PDB file of C-alpha atoms in Angstrom:
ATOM      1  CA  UNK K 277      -3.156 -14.242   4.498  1.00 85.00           C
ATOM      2  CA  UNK K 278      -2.244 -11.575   7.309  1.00 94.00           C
ATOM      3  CA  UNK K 279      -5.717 -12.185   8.760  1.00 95.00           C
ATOM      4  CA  UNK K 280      -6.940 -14.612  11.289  1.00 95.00           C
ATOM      5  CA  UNK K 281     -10.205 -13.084  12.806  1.00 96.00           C
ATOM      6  CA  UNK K 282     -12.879 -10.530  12.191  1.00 96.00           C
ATOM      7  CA  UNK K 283     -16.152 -10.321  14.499  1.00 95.00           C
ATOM      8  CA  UNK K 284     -18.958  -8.369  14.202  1.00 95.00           C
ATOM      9  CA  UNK K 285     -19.482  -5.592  17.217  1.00 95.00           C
ATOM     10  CA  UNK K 286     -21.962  -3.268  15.947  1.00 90.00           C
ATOM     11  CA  UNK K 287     -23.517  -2.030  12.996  1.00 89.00           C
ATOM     12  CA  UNK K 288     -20.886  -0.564  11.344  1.00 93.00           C
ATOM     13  CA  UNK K 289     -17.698  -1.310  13.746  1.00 96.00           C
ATOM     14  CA  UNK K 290     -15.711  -4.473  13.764  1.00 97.00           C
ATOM     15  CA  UNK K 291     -12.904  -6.182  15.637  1.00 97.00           C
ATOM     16  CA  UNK K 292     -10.389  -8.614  13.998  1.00 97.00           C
ATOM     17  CA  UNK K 293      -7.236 -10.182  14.869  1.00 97.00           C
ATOM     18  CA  UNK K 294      -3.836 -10.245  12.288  1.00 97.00           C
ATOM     19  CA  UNK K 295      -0.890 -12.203  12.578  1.00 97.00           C
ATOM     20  CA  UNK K 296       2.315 -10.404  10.753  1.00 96.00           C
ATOM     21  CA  UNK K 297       5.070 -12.991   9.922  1.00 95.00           C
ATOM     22  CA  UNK K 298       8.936 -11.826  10.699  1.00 94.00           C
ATOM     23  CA  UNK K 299       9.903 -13.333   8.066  1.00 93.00           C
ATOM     24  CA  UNK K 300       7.136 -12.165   5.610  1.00 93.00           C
ATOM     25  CA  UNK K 301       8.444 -11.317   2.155  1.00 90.00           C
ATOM     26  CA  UNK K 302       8.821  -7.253   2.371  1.00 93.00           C
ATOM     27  CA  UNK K 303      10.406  -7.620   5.838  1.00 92.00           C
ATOM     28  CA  UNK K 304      14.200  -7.225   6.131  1.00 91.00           C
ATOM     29  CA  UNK K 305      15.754 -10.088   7.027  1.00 89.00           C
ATOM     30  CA  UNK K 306      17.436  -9.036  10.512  1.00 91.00           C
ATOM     31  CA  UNK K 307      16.879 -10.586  13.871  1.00 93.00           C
ATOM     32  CA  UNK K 308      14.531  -7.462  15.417  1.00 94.00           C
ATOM     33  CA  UNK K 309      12.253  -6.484  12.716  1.00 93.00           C
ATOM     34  CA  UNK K 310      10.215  -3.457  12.274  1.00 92.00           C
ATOM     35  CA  UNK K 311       7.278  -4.675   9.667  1.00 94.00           C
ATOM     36  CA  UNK K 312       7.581  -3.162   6.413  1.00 93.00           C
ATOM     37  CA  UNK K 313       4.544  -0.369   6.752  1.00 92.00           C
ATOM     38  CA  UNK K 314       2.596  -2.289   3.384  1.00 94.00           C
ATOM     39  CA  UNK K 315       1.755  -4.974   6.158  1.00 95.00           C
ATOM     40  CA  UNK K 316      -0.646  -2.340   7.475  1.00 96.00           C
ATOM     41  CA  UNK K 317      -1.932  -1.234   3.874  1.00 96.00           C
ATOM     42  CA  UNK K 318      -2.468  -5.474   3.202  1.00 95.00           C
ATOM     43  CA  UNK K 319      -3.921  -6.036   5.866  1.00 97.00           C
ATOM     44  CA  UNK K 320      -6.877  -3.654   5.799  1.00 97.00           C
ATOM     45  CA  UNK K 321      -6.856  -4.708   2.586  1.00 95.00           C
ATOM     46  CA  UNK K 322      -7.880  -8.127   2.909  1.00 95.00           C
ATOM     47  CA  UNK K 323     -10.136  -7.106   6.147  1.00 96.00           C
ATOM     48  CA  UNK K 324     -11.948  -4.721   3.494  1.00 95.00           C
ATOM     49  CA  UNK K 325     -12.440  -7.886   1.417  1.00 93.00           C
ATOM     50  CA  UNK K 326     -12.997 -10.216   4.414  1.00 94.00           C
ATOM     51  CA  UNK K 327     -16.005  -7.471   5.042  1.00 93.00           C
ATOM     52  CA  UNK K 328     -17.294  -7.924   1.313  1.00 91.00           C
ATOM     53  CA  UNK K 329     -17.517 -11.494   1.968  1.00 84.00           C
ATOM     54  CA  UNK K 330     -19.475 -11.566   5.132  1.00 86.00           C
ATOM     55  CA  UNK K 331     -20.795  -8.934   6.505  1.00 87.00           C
ATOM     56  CA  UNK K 332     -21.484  -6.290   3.252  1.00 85.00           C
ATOM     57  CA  UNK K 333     -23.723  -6.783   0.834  1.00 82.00           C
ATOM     58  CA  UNK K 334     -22.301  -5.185  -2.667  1.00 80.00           C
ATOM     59  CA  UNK K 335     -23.078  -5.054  -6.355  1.00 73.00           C
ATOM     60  CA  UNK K 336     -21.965  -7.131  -8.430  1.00 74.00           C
ATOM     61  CA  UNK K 337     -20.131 -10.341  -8.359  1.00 76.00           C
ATOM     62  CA  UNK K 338     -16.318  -9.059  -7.879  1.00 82.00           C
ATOM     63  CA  UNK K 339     -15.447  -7.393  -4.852  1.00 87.00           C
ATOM     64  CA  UNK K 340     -14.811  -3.130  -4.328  1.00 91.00           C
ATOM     65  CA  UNK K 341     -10.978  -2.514  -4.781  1.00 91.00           C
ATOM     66  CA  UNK K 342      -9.038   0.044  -2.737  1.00 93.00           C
ATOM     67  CA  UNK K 343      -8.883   3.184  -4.648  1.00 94.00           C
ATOM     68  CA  UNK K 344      -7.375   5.529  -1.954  1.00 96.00           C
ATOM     69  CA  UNK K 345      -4.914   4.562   0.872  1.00 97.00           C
ATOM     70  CA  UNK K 346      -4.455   6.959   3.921  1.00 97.00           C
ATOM     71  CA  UNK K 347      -1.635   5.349   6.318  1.00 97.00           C
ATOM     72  CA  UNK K 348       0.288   6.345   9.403  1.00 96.00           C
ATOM     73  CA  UNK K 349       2.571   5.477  12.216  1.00 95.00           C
ATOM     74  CA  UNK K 350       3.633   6.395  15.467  1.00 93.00           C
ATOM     75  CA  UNK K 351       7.011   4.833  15.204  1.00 86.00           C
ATOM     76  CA  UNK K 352       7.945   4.472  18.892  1.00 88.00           C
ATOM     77  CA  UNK K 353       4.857   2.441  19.406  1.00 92.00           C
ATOM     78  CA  UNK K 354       5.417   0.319  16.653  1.00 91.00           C
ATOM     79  CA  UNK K 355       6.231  -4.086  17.530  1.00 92.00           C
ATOM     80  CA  UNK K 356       9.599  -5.199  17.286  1.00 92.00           C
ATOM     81  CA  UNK K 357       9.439  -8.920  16.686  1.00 95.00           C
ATOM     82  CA  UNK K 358      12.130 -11.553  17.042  1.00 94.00           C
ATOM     83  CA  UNK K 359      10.284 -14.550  17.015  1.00 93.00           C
ATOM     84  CA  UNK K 360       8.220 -15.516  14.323  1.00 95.00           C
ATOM     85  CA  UNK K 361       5.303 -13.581  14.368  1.00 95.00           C
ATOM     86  CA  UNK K 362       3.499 -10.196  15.838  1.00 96.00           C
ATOM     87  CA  UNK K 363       0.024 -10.842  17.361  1.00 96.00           C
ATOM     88  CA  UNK K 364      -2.044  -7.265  16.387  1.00 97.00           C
ATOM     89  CA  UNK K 365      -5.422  -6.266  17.444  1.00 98.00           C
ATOM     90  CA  UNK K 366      -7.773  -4.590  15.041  1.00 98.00           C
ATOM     91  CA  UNK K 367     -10.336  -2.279  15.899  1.00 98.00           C
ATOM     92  CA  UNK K 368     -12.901  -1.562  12.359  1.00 97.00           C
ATOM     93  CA  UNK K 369     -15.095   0.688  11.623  1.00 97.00           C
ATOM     94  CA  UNK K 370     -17.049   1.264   8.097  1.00 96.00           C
ATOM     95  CA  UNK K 371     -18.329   4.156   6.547  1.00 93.00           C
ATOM     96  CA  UNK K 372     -19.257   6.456   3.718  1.00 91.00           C
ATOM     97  CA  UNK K 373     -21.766   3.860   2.408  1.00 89.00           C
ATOM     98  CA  UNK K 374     -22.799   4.491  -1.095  1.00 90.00           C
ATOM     99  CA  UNK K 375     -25.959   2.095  -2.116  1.00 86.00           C
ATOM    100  CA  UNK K 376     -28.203   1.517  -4.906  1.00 84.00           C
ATOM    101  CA  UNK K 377     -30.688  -0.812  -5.091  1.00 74.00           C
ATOM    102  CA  UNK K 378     -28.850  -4.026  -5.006  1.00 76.00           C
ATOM    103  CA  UNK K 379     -25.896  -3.166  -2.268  1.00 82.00           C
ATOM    104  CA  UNK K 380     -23.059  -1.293  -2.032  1.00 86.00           C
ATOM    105  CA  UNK K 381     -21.206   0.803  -4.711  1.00 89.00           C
ATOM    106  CA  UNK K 382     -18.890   1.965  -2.278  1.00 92.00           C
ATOM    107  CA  UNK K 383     -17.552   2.372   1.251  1.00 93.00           C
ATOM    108  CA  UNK K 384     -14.796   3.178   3.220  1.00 96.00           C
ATOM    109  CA  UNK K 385     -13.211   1.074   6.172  1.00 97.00           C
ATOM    110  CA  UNK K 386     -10.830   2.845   8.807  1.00 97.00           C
ATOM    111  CA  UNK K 387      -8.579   0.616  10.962  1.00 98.00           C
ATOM    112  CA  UNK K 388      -6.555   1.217  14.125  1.00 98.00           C
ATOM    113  CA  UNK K 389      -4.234  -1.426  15.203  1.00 98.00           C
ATOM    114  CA  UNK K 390      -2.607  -2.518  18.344  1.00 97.00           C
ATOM    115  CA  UNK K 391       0.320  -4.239  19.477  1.00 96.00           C
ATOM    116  CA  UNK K 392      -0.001  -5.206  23.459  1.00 93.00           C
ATOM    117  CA  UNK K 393      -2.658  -2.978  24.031  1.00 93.00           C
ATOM    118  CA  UNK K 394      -0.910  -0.029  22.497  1.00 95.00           C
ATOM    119  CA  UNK K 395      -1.883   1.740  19.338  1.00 97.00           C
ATOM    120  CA  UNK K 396       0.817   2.194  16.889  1.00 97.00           C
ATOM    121  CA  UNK K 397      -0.789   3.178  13.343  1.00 97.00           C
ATOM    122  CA  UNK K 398      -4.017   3.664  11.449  1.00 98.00           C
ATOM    123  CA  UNK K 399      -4.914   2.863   7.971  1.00 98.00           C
ATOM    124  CA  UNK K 400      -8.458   4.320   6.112  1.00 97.00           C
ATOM    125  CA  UNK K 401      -9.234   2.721   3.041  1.00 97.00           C
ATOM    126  CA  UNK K 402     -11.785   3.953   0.199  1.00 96.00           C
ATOM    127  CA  UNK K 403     -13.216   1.184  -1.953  1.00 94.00           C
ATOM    128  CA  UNK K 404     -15.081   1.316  -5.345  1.00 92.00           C
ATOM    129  CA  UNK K 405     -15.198   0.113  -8.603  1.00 84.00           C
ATOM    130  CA  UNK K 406     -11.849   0.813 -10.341  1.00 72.00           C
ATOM    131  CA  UNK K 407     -11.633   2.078 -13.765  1.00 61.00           C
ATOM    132  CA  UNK K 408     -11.080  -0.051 -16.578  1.00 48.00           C
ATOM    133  CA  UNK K 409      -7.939  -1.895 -17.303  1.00 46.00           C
ATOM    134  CA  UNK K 410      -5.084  -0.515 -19.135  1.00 43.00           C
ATOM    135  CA  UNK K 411      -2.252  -1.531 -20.802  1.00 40.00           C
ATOM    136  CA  UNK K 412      -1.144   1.961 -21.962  1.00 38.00           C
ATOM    137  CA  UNK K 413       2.680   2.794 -21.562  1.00 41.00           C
ATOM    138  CA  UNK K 414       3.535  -1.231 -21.186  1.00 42.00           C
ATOM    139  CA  UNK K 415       6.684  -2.152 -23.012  1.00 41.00           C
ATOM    140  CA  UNK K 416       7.851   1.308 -23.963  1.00 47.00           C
ATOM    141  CA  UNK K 417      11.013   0.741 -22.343  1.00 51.00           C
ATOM    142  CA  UNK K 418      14.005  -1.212 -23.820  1.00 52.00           C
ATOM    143  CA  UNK K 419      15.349  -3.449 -21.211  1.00 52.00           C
ATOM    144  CA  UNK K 420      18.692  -1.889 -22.100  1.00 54.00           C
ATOM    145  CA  UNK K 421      17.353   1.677 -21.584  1.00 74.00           C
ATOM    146  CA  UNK K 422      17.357   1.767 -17.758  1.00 86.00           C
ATOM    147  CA  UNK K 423      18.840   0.869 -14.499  1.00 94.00           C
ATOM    148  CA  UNK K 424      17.262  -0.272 -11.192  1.00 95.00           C
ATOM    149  CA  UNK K 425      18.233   1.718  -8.457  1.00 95.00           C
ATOM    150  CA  UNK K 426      19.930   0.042  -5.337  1.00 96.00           C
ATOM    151  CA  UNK K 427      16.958  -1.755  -2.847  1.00 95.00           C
ATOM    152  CA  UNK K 428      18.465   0.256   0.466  1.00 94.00           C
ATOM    153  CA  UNK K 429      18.345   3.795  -1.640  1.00 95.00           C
ATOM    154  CA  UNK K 430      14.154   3.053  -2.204  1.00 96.00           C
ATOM    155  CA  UNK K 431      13.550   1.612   1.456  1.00 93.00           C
ATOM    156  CA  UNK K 432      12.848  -1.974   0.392  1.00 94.00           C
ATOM    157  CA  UNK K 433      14.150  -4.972   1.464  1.00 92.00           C
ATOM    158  CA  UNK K 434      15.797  -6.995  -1.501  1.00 93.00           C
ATOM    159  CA  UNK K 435      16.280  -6.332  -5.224  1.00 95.00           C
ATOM    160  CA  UNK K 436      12.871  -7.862  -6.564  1.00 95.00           C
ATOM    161  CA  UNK K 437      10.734  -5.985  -4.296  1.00 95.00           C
ATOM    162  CA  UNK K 438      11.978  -3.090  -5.763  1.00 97.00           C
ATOM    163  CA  UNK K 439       9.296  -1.135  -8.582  1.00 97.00           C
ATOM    164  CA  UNK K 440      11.102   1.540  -9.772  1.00 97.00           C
ATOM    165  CA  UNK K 441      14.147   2.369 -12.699  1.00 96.00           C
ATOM    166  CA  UNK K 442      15.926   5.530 -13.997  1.00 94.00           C
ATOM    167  CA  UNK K 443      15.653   6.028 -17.623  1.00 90.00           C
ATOM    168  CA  UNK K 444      17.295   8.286 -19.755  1.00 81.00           C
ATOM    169  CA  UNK K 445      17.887  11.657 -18.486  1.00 80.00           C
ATOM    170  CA  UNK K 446      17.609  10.533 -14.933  1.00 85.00           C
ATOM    171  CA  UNK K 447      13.690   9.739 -15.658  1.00 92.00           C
ATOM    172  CA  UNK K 448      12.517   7.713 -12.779  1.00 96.00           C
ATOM    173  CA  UNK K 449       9.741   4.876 -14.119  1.00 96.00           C
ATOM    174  CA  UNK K 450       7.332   2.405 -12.849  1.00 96.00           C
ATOM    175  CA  UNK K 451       9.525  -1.017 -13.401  1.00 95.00           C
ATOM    176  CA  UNK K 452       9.118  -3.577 -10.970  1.00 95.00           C
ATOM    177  CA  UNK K 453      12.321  -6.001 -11.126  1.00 94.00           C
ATOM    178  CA  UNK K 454       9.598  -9.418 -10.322  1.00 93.00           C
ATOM    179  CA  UNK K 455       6.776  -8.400 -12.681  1.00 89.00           C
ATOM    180  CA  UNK K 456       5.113 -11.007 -11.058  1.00 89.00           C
ATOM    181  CA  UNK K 457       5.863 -10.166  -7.298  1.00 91.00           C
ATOM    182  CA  UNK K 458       4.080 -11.910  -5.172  1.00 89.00           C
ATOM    183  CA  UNK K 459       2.603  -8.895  -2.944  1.00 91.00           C
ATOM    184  CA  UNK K 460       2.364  -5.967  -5.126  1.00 92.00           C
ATOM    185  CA  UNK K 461       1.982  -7.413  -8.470  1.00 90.00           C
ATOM    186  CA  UNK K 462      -0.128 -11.246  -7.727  1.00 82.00           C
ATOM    187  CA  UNK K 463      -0.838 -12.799 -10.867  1.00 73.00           C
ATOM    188  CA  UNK K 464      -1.435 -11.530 -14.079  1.00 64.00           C
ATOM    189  CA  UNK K 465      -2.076  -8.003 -13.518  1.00 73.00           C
ATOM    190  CA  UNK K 466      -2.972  -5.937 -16.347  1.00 82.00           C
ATOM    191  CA  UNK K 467      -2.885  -2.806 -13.866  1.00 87.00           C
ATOM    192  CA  UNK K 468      -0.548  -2.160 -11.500  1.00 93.00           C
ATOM    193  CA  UNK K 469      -2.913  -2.803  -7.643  1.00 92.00           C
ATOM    194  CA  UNK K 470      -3.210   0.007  -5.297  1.00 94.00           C
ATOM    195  CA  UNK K 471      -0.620  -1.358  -3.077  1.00 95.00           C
ATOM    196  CA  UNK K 472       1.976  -1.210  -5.966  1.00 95.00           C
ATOM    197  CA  UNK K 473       1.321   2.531  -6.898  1.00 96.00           C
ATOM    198  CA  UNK K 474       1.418   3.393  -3.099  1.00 97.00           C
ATOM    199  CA  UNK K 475       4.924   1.086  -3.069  1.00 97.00           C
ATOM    200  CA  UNK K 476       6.490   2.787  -5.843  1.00 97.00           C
ATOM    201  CA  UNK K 477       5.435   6.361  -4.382  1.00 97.00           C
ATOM    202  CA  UNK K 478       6.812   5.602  -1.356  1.00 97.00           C
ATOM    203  CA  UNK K 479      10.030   4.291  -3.181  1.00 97.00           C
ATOM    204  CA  UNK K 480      10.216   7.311  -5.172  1.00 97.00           C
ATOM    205  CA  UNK K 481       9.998   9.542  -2.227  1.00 97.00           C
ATOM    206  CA  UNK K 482      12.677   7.543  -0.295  1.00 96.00           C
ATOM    207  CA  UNK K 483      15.029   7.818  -3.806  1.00 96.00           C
ATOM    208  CA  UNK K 484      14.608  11.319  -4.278  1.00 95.00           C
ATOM    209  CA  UNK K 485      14.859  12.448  -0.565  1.00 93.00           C
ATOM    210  CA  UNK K 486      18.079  10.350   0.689  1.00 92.00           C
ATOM    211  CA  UNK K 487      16.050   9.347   3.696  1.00 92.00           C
ATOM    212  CA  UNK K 488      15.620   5.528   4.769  1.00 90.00           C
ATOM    213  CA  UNK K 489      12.212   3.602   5.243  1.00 90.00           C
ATOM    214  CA  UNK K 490      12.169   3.940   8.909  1.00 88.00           C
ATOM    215  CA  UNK K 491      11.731   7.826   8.493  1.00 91.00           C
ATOM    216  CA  UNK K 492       8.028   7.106   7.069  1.00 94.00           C
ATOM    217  CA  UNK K 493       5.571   7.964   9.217  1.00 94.00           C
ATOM    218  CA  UNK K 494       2.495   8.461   6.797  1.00 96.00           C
ATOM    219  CA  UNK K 495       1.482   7.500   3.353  1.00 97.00           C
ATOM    220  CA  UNK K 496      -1.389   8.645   0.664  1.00 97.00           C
ATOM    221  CA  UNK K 497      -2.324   7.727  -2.495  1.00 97.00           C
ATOM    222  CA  UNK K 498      -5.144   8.654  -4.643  1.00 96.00           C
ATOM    223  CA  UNK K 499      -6.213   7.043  -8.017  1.00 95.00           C
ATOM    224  CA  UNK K 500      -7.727   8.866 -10.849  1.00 94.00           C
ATOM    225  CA  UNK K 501      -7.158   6.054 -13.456  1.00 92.00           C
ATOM    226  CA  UNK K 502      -5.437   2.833 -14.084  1.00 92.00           C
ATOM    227  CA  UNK K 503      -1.548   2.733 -13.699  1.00 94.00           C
ATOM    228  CA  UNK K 504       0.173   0.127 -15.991  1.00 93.00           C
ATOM    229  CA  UNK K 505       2.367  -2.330 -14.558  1.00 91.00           C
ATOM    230  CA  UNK K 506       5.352  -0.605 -16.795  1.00 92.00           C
ATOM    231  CA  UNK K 507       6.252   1.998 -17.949  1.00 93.00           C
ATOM    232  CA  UNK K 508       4.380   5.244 -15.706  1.00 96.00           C
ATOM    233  CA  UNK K 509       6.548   8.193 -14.991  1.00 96.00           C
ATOM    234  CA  UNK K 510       6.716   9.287 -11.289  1.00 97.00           C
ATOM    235  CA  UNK K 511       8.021  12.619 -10.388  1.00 97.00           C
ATOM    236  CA  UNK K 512       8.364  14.249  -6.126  1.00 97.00           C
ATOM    237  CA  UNK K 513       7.766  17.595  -5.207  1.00 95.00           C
ATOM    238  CA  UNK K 514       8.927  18.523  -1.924  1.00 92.00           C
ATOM    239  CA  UNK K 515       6.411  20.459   0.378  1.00 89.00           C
ATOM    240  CA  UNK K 516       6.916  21.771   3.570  1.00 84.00           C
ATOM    241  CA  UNK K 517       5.300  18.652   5.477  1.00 85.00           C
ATOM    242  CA  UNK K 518       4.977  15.771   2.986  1.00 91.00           C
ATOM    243  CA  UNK K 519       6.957  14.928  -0.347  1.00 95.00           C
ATOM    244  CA  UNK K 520       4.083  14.667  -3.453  1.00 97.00           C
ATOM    245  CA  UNK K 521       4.538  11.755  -5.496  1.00 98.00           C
ATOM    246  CA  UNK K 522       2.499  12.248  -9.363  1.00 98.00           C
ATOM    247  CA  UNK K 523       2.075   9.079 -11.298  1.00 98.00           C
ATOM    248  CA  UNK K 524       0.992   9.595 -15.221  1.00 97.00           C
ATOM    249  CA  UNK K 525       0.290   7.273 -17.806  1.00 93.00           C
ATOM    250  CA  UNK K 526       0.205   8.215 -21.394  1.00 90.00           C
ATOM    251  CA  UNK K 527       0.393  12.078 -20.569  1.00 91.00           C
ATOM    252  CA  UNK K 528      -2.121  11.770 -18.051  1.00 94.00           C
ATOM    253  CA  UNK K 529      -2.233  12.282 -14.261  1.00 96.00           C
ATOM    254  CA  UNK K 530      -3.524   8.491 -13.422  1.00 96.00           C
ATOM    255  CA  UNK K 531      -2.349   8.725  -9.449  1.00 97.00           C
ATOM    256  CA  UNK K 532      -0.716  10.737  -6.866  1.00 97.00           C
ATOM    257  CA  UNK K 533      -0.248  10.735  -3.437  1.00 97.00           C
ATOM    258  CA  UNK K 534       1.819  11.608  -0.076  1.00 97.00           C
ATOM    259  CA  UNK K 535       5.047  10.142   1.758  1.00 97.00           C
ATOM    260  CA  UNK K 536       5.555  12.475   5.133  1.00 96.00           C
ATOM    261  CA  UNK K 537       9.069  11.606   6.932  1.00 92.00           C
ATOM    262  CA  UNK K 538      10.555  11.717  10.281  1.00 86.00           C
ATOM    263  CA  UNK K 539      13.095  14.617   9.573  1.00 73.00           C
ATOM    264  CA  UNK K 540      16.188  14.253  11.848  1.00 64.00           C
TER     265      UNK K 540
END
C-alpha cells in the first residue's frame, strides 16, 4: 500500500497523504532515487479505490477499474530520496460522474501531488467497468521463440520487471519475464491490469527510441478491450511530440496510448 491518508474536503475534492518506499520494487536500487513514474499511476490507483470504499457509492459489488491513464512530470521538481521513504501530498478531485439508479457507473479522479510543498506531476484516471476477460493470444509463443530484451534498454529496473520480448522478425510482444509480478501482474490475472499495458507501452517506447526512463515526462493509455497477459503485439510510431504505442490482441486494436520524452 502506497497510501496512508485520504480526507474528505468538499464535495467532490479530496486530500490524501502517500508514502513512496526507496526501496519499493520498480525503484532502482541506487543510493538517490528518482521513483519509478508507475508509483504515481499506483497510487491514484489505489486512492481511486480508497474513494470506492468510502466516500462513492457504485454499482455493483466489485470496484470501477482504471480504463484510461493520463500521467506527467515536471522532472526538476520531482523528490530525490535517500532515506527510506518520500512523504507526498495529494490534492483529489473527482469528476465525470456517470449514475444510474443504484450509484456510480463511472467517474474520473485527477490527482496532483507534492513533494515539500512543490508540485512535481499529475495523474487523471478514468474508471469503469472493464470488458470481459480474455485469454485470447495466451500461449502462442514457444518459450524458445523469443528473447527478452536487456532491463536498462526498456527503462526498468531489473530483469523480472521487464514485460516485453522480440519474436521472430524482430516482433516485439507482450511477455512479462515474472508472470506473476507482484505490481503489474498481482495474482492470477487473466488480463493483463491497466498498469501493465501502460508499463509495457512505456517499455516499448523506451526500446524503440534508445532513450532512458528518466527522459519520460508523460504517459497515456487508452483501453478498447482486454489485453492478455501474453502474447499482444505492440508496435511505436513516432510523432512529432509523443511516440504512439498500439497494443492488439487477436488482430484487434485492444489498447494504445502515449510516451512523450525529454529530447536532449
Amino acid at each position: 500500500m502506497l497510501v496512508l491518508s485520504l480526507n474528505r474536503l468538499g464535495s467532490n475534492y479530496f486530500e490524501a497523504g502517500c508514502q513512496w518506499p526507496r526501496l519499493h520494487p520498480l525503484n532502482e536500487r541506487v543510493i538517490a532515487v528518482r521513483h519509478h513514474p508507475m508509483l504515481m499511476v499506483e497510487s491514484t490507483r489505489q486512492l481511486a479505490l480508497a474513494l470506492q470504499g468510502s466516500h462513492l457509492p457504485i454499482t455493483g459489488n466489485e470496484p470501477l477499474e482504471a480504463v484510461s491513464v493520463r500521467m506527467g512530470l515536471r522532472l526538476r521538481a520531482q523528490p530525490v530520496e535517500r532515506g527510506s521513504a518520500t512523504d507526498v501530498a495529494v490534492a483529489l478531485s473527482v469528476g465525470d460522474l456517470a449514475r444510474n439508479g443504484r450509484g456510480l457507473t463511472a467517474f474520473r479522479v485527477t490527482a496532483e501531488y507534492r513533494h515539500a510543498g512543490i508540485p512535481f506531476g499529475t495523474c487523471s484516471i478514468w474508471l469503469a467497468r472493464p470488458g470481459a476477460p480474455t485469454v485470447a493470444g495466451a500461449g502462442t509463443v514457444k518459450s524458445s521463440a523469443f528473447l527478452h530484451p536487456p532491463a536498462a534498454s526498456v527503462g526498468a529496473a531489473a530483469d523480472l520487471d521487464v514485460m516485453l520480448a522480440r519474436a521472430h522478425q524482430g516482433r516485439v510482444l507482450v511477455m512479462p519475464r515474472d508472470p506473476r509480478h507482484p505490481v503489474f501482474l498481482p495474482g492470477q490475472c487473466s488480463r493483463l491490469p491497466t498498469l501493465g499495458v501502460l508499463e509495457a507501452g512505456r517499455q516499448a517506447v523506451l526500446l524503440s527510441s534508445g532513450m532512458t526512463s528518466a527522459s519520460v515526462v508523460g504517459l497515456r493509455v487508452d483501453l478498447h478491450a482486454p489485453v492478455p497477459p501474453l502474447g499482444a503485439h505492440v508496435e511505436t510510431e513516432a510523432e512529432p511530440d509523443s511516440t504512439r504505442f498500439l497494443i492488439t490482441s487477436a488482430g484487434s486494436l485492444a489498447a494504445e496510448g502515449s510516451v512523450m520524452l525529454l529530447r536532449p
